[in-house]
Short mmCIF file of C-alpha atoms in Angstrom, two decimals:
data_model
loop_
_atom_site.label_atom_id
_atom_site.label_comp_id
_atom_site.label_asym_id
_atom_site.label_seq_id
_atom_site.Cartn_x
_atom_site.Cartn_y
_atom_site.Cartn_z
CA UNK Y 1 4.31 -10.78 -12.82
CA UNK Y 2 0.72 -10.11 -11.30
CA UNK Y 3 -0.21 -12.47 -8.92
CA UNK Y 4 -2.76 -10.69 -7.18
CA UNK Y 5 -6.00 -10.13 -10.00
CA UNK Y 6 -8.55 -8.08 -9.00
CA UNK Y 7 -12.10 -7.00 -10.98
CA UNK Y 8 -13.53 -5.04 -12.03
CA UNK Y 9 -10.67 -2.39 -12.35
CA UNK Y 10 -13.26 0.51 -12.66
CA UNK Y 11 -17.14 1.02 -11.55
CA UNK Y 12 -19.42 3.87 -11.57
CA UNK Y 13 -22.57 3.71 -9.14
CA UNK Y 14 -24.54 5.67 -7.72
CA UNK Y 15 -25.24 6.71 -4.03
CA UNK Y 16 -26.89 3.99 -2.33
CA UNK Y 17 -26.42 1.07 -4.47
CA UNK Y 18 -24.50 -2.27 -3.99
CA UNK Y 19 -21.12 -2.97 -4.99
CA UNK Y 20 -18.76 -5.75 -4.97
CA UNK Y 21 -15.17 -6.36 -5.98
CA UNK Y 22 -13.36 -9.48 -6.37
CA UNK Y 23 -9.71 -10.48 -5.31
CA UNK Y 24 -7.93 -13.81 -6.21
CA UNK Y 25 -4.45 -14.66 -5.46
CA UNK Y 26 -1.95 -17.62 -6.63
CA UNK Y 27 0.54 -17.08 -4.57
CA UNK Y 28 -1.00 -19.53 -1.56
CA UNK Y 29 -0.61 -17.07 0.83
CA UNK Y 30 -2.36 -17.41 3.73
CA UNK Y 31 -3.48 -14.13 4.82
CA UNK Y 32 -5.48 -11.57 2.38
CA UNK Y 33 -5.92 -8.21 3.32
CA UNK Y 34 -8.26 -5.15 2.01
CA UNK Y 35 -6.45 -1.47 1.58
CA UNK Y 36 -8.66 1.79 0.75
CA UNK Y 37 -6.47 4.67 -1.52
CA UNK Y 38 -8.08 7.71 -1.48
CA UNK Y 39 -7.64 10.90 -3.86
CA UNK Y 40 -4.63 11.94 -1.99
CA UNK Y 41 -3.04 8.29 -2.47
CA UNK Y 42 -3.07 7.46 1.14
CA UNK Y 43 -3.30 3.81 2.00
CA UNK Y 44 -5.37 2.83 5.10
CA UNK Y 45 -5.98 -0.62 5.74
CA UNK Y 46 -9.88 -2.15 6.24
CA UNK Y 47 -9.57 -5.65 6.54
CA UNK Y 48 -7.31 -8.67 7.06
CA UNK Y 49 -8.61 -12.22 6.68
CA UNK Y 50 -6.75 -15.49 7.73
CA UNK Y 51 -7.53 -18.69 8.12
CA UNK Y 52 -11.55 -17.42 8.71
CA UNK Y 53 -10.56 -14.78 11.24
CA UNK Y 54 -11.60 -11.91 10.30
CA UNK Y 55 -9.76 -8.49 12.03
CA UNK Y 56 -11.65 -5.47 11.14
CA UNK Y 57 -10.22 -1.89 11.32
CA UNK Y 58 -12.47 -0.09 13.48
CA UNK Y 59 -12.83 2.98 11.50
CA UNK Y 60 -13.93 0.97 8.64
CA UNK Y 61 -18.06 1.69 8.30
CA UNK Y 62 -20.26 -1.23 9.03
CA UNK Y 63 -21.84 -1.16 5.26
CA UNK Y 64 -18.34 -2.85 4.08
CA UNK Y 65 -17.74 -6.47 4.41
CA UNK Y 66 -15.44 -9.02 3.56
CA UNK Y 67 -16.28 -12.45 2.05
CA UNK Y 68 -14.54 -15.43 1.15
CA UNK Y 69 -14.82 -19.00 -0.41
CA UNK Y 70 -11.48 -20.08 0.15
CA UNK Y 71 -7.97 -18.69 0.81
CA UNK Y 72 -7.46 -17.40 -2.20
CA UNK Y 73 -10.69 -15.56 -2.32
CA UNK Y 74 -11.10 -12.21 -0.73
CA UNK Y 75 -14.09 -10.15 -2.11
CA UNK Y 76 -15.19 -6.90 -0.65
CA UNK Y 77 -18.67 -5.87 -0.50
CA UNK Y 78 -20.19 -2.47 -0.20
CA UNK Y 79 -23.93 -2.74 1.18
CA UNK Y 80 -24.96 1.36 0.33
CA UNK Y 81 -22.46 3.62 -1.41
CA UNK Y 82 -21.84 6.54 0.09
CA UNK Y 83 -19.81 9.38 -2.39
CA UNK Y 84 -17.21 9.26 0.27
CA UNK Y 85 -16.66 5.98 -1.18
CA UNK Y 86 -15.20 7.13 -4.02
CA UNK Y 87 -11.52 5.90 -3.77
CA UNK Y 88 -9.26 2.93 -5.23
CA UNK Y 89 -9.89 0.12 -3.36
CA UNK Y 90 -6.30 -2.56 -2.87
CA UNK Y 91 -6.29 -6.31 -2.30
CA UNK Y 92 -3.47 -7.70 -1.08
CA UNK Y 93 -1.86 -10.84 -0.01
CA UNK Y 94 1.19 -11.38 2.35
CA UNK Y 95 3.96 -13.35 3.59
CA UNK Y 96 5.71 -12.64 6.57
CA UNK Y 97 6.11 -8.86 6.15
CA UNK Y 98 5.81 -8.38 2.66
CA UNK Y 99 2.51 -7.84 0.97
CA UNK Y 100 2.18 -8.14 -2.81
CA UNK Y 101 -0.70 -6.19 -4.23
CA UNK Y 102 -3.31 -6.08 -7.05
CA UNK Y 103 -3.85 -3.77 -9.61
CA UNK Y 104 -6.78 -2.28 -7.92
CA UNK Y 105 -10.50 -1.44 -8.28
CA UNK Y 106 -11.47 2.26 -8.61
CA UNK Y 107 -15.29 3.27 -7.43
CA UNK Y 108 -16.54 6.29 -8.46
CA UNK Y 109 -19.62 7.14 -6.73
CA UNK Y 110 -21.71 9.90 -8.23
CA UNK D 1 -0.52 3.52 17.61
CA UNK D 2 1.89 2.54 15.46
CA UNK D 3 3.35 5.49 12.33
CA UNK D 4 4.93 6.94 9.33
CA UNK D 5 5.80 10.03 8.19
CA UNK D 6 7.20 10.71 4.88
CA UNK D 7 7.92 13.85 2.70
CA UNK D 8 4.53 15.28 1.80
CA UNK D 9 3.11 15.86 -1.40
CA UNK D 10 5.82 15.50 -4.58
CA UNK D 11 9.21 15.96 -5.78
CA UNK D 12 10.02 17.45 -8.61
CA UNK D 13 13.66 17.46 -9.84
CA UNK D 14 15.89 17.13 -12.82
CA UNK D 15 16.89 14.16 -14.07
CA UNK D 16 20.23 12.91 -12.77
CA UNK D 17 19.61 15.14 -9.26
CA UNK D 18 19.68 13.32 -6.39
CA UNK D 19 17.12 12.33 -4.96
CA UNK D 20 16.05 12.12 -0.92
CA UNK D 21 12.56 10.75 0.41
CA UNK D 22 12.48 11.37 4.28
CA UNK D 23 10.61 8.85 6.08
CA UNK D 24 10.95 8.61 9.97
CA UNK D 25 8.82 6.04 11.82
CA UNK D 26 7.13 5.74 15.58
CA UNK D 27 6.48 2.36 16.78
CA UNK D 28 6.44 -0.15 19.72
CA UNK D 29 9.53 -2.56 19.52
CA UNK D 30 11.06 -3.04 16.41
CA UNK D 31 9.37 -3.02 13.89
CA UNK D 32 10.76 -4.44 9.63
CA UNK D 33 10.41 -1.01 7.52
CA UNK D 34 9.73 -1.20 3.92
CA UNK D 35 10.11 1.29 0.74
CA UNK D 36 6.78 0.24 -1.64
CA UNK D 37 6.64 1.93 -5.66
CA UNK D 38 3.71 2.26 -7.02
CA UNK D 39 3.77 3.59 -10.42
CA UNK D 40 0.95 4.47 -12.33
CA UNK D 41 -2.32 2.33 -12.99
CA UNK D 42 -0.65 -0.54 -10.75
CA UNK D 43 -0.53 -1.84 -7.24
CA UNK D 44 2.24 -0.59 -4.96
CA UNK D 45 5.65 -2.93 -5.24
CA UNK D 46 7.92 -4.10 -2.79
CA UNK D 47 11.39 -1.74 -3.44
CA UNK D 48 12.98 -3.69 -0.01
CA UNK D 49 12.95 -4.09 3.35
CA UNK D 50 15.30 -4.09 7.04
CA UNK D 51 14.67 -5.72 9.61
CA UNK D 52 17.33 -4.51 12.03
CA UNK D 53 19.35 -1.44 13.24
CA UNK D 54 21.86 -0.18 10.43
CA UNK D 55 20.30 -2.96 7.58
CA UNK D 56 20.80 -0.95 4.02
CA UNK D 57 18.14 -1.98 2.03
CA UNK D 58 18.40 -1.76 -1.95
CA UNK D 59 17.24 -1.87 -5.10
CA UNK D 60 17.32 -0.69 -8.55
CA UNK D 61 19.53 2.04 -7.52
CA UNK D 62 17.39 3.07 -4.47
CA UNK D 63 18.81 2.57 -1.25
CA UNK D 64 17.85 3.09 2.92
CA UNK D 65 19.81 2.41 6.15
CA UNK D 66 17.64 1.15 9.01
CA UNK D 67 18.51 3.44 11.83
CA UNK D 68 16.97 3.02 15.12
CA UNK D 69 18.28 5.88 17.11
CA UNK D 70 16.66 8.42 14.73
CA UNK D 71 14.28 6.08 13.81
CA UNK D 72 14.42 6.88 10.17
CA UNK D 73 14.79 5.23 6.59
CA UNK D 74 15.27 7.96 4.37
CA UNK D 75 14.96 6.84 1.05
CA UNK D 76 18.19 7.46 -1.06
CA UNK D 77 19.18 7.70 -5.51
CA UNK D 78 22.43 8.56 -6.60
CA UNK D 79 20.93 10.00 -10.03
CA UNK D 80 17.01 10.14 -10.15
CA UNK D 81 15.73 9.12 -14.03
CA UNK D 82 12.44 9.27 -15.79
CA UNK D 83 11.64 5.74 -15.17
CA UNK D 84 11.26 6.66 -11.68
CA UNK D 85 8.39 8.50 -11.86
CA UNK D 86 5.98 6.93 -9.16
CA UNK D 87 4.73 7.72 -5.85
CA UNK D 88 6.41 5.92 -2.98
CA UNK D 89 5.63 4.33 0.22
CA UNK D 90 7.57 3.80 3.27
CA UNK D 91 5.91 1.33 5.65
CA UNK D 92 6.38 -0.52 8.72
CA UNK D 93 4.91 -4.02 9.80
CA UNK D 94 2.05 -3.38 12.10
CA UNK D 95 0.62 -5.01 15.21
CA UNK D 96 -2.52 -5.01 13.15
CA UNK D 97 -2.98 -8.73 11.94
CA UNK D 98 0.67 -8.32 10.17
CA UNK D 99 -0.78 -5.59 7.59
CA UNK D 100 1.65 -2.54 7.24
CA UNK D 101 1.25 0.87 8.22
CA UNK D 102 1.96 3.08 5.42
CA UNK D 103 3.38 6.82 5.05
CA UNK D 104 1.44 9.70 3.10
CA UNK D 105 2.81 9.05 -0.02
CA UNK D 106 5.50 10.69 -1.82
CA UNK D 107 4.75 11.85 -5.82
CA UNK D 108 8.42 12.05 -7.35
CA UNK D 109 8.29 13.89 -10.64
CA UNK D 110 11.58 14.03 -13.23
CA UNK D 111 12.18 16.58 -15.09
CA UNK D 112 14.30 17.02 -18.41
CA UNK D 113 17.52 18.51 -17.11
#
């Protein structure tokens, strides 16, 4: 049973534009958190959001940024594609330990 | 920093084989491990979890032993079916803002016998 909807599931942009994907969860979590899947399915984590503070994975390039309305909002936005982009990009949502994720959102940057 | 290592790349057996995932962790203190499934066009799934030393985790016929003095959490099925075609995760909880810290990946592939 998803809990975790994300959209859209697929874009195709090219290099330098503006992207955005959305991420809204129902299970009243309180922490939301951004994961990047690249082509060789590993899972690196970008962002975690709680309660307004933001903790940002260092590695992650500035042109990303997280925004939210509420706690059940976590969008992600991507100021000026680079192809290196290109990957499947997780939301997820967590309690304690466990994280429950969405579908995802594949960018293909050409 | 906190990490996971995991048999690399895929497995490919024949149904009914047994299968074995090898996941071995390095972390500060003591950390819950997880096995995540994520099969194809989804999210990744909670499988289970341990939180302590010699916890067995299970599910749907998957099954891992928390052990601390290897520090591993090899990932376990008696009789490996088509059905279980999915890449899996093993994962730790992470000093980083409670996210987890997740292995490479591992692609497991059935075969017809």
């Amino acid at each position: 049973e998803t809990a975790v909807f994300q959209t859209p599931n697929y874009h195709v942009t090219q290099v330098g534009n503006e992207v955005s994907f959305n991420c809204k969860q129902t299970l009243g979590h309180d922490t939301m958190y951004w994961y990047k899947q690249d082509s060789k399915k590993l899972l690196k984590i970008m962002f975690s959001y709680n309660n307004k503070q933001l903790i940002v994975n260092e590695t992650v390039p500035r042109r990303f940024s997280p925004q939210s309305s509420d706690k059940a909002h976590l969008n992600l936005r991507i100021k000026s594609v680079e192809p290196e982009d290109s990957a499947v990009y997780l939301c997820a949502t967590g309690a304690g330990n466990t994280l429950y994720f969405g579908e995802g959102s594949r960018l293909i940057v050409v | 920093g906190d990490s996971v290592t995991q048999t690399e790349g895929q497995v490919a057996l024949s149904e009914e084989d047994f299968l074995t995932i090898h996941c071995n962790y390095s972390a500060s203190g003591y950390p819950t491990l997880f096995w995540y499934v994520q099969y194809p066009g989804e999210g990744p799934q909670l499988l289970f979890r341990a939180s302590r030393d010699k916890e067995k985790g299970s599910s749907r016929g998957f099954e891992a032993t928390y052990d601390k003095g290897t520090t591993s959490f090899h990932l376990r099925k008696a009789s490996v079916q088509e059905s279980d075609s999915a890449v899996y995760y093993c994962a730790l909880s992470d000093s980083f803002a409670s996210a987890l810290t997740f292995g490479s990946g591992t692609k497991v592939i059935p075969c017809l016998p």
